[in-house]
Coordinates of C-alpha atoms in Angstrom, one line a residue:
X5 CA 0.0 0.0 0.0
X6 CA 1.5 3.4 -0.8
X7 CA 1.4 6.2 1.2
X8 CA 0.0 9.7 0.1
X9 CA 2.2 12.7 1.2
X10 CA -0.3 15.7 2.3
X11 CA 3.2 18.4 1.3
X12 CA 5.9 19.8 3.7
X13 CA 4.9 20.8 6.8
X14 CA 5.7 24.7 6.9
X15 CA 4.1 26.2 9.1
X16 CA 4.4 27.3 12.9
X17 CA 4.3 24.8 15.1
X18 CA 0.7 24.9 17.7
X19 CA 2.4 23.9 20.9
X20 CA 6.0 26.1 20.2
X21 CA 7.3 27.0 23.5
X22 CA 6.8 31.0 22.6
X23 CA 3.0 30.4 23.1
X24 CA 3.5 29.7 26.6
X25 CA 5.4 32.7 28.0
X26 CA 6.9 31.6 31.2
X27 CA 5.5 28.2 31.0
X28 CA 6.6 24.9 29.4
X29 CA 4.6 21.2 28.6
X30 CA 6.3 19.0 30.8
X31 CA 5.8 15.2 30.4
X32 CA 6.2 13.0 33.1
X33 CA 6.8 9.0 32.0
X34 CA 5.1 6.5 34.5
X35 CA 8.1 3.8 33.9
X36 CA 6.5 0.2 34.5
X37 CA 3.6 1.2 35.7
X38 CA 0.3 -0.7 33.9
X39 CA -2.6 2.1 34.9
X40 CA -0.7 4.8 33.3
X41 CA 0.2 3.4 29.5
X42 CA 1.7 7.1 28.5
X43 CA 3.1 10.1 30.1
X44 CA 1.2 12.6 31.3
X45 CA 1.8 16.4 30.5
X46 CA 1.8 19.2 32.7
X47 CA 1.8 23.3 31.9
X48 CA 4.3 24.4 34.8
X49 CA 6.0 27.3 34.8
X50 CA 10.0 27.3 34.5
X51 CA 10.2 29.0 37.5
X52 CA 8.3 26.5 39.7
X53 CA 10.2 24.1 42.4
X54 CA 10.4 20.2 42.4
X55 CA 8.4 20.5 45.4
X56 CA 5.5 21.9 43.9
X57 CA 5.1 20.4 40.9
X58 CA 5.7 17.4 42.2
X59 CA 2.6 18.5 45.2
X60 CA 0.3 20.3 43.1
X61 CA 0.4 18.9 39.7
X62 CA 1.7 15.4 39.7
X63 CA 0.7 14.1 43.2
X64 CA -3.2 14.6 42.3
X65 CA -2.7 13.4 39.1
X66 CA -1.0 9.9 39.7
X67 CA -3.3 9.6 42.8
X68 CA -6.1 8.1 40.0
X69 CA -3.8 4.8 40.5
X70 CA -4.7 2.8 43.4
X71 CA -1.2 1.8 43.9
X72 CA 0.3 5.3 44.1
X73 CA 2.8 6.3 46.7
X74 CA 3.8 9.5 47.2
X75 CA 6.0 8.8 49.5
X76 CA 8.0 5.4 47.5
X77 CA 11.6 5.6 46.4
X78 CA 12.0 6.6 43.1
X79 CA 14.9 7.1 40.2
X80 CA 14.2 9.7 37.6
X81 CA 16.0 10.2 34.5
X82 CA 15.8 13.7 32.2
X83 CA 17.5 13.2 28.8
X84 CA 18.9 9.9 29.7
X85 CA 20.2 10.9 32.7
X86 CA 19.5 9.9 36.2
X87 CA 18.9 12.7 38.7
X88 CA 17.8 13.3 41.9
X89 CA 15.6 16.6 42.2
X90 CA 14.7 18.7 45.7
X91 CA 12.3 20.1 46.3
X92 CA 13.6 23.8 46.6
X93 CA 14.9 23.0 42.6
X94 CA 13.0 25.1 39.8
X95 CA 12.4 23.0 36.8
X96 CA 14.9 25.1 34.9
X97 CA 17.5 24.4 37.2
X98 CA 17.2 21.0 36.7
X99 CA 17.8 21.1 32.9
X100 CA 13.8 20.7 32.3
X101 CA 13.1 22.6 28.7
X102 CA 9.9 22.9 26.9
X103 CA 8.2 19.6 26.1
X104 CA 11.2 17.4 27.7
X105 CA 9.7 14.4 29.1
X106 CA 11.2 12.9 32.4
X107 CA 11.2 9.1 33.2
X108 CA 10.0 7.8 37.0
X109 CA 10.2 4.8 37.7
X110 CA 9.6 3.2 41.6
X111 CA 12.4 1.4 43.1
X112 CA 10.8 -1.5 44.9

């Protein structure tokens, strides 16, 4: 079966990061875990601390899985990389950029 081009794609991006001001998408990657089967994606400002994105944003969010701990050990990986955030971090100072996505995974 052949596939039908529909042309180049030349125009602005919808979700470019100059859209969002001071904000960024952030997606967050549920490693291993079968309730969540994709990553999630947050609006957070660059300016906001580990602590509360990881309180207001992701904690309510991953809560929808019965098995959530917010309190487990975890390992977390931006662009391949493990890190370990605090909570007094801003996303930019952790090396989080517009639409990066960051791997959790819970260390059992």
């Amino acid at each position: 079966m052949t596939v039908r081009s529909i042309g180049a794609y030349d125009f602005p991006s919808r979700s470019r990061q100059e859209l969002y001001g001071d904000d960024q998408l952030v997606h967050l990657w549920f490693q291993e875990n079968p309730w969540f089967c994709a990553s999630a994606c947050f609006r957070a400002p660059k300016a906001m601390t580990w602590g509360d994105f990881w309180n207001a944003l992701v904690v309510p969010f991953a809560e929808e899985d019965p098995d959530f701990d917010p309190e487990a050990r975890r390992v977390f990986t931006l662009h391949g990389a493990q890190f370990e955030p605090r909570d007094d971090q801003t996303l930019e100072e952790i090396g989080v950029e517009h639409k990066d996505v960051i791997g959790m995974r819970v260390l059992v």
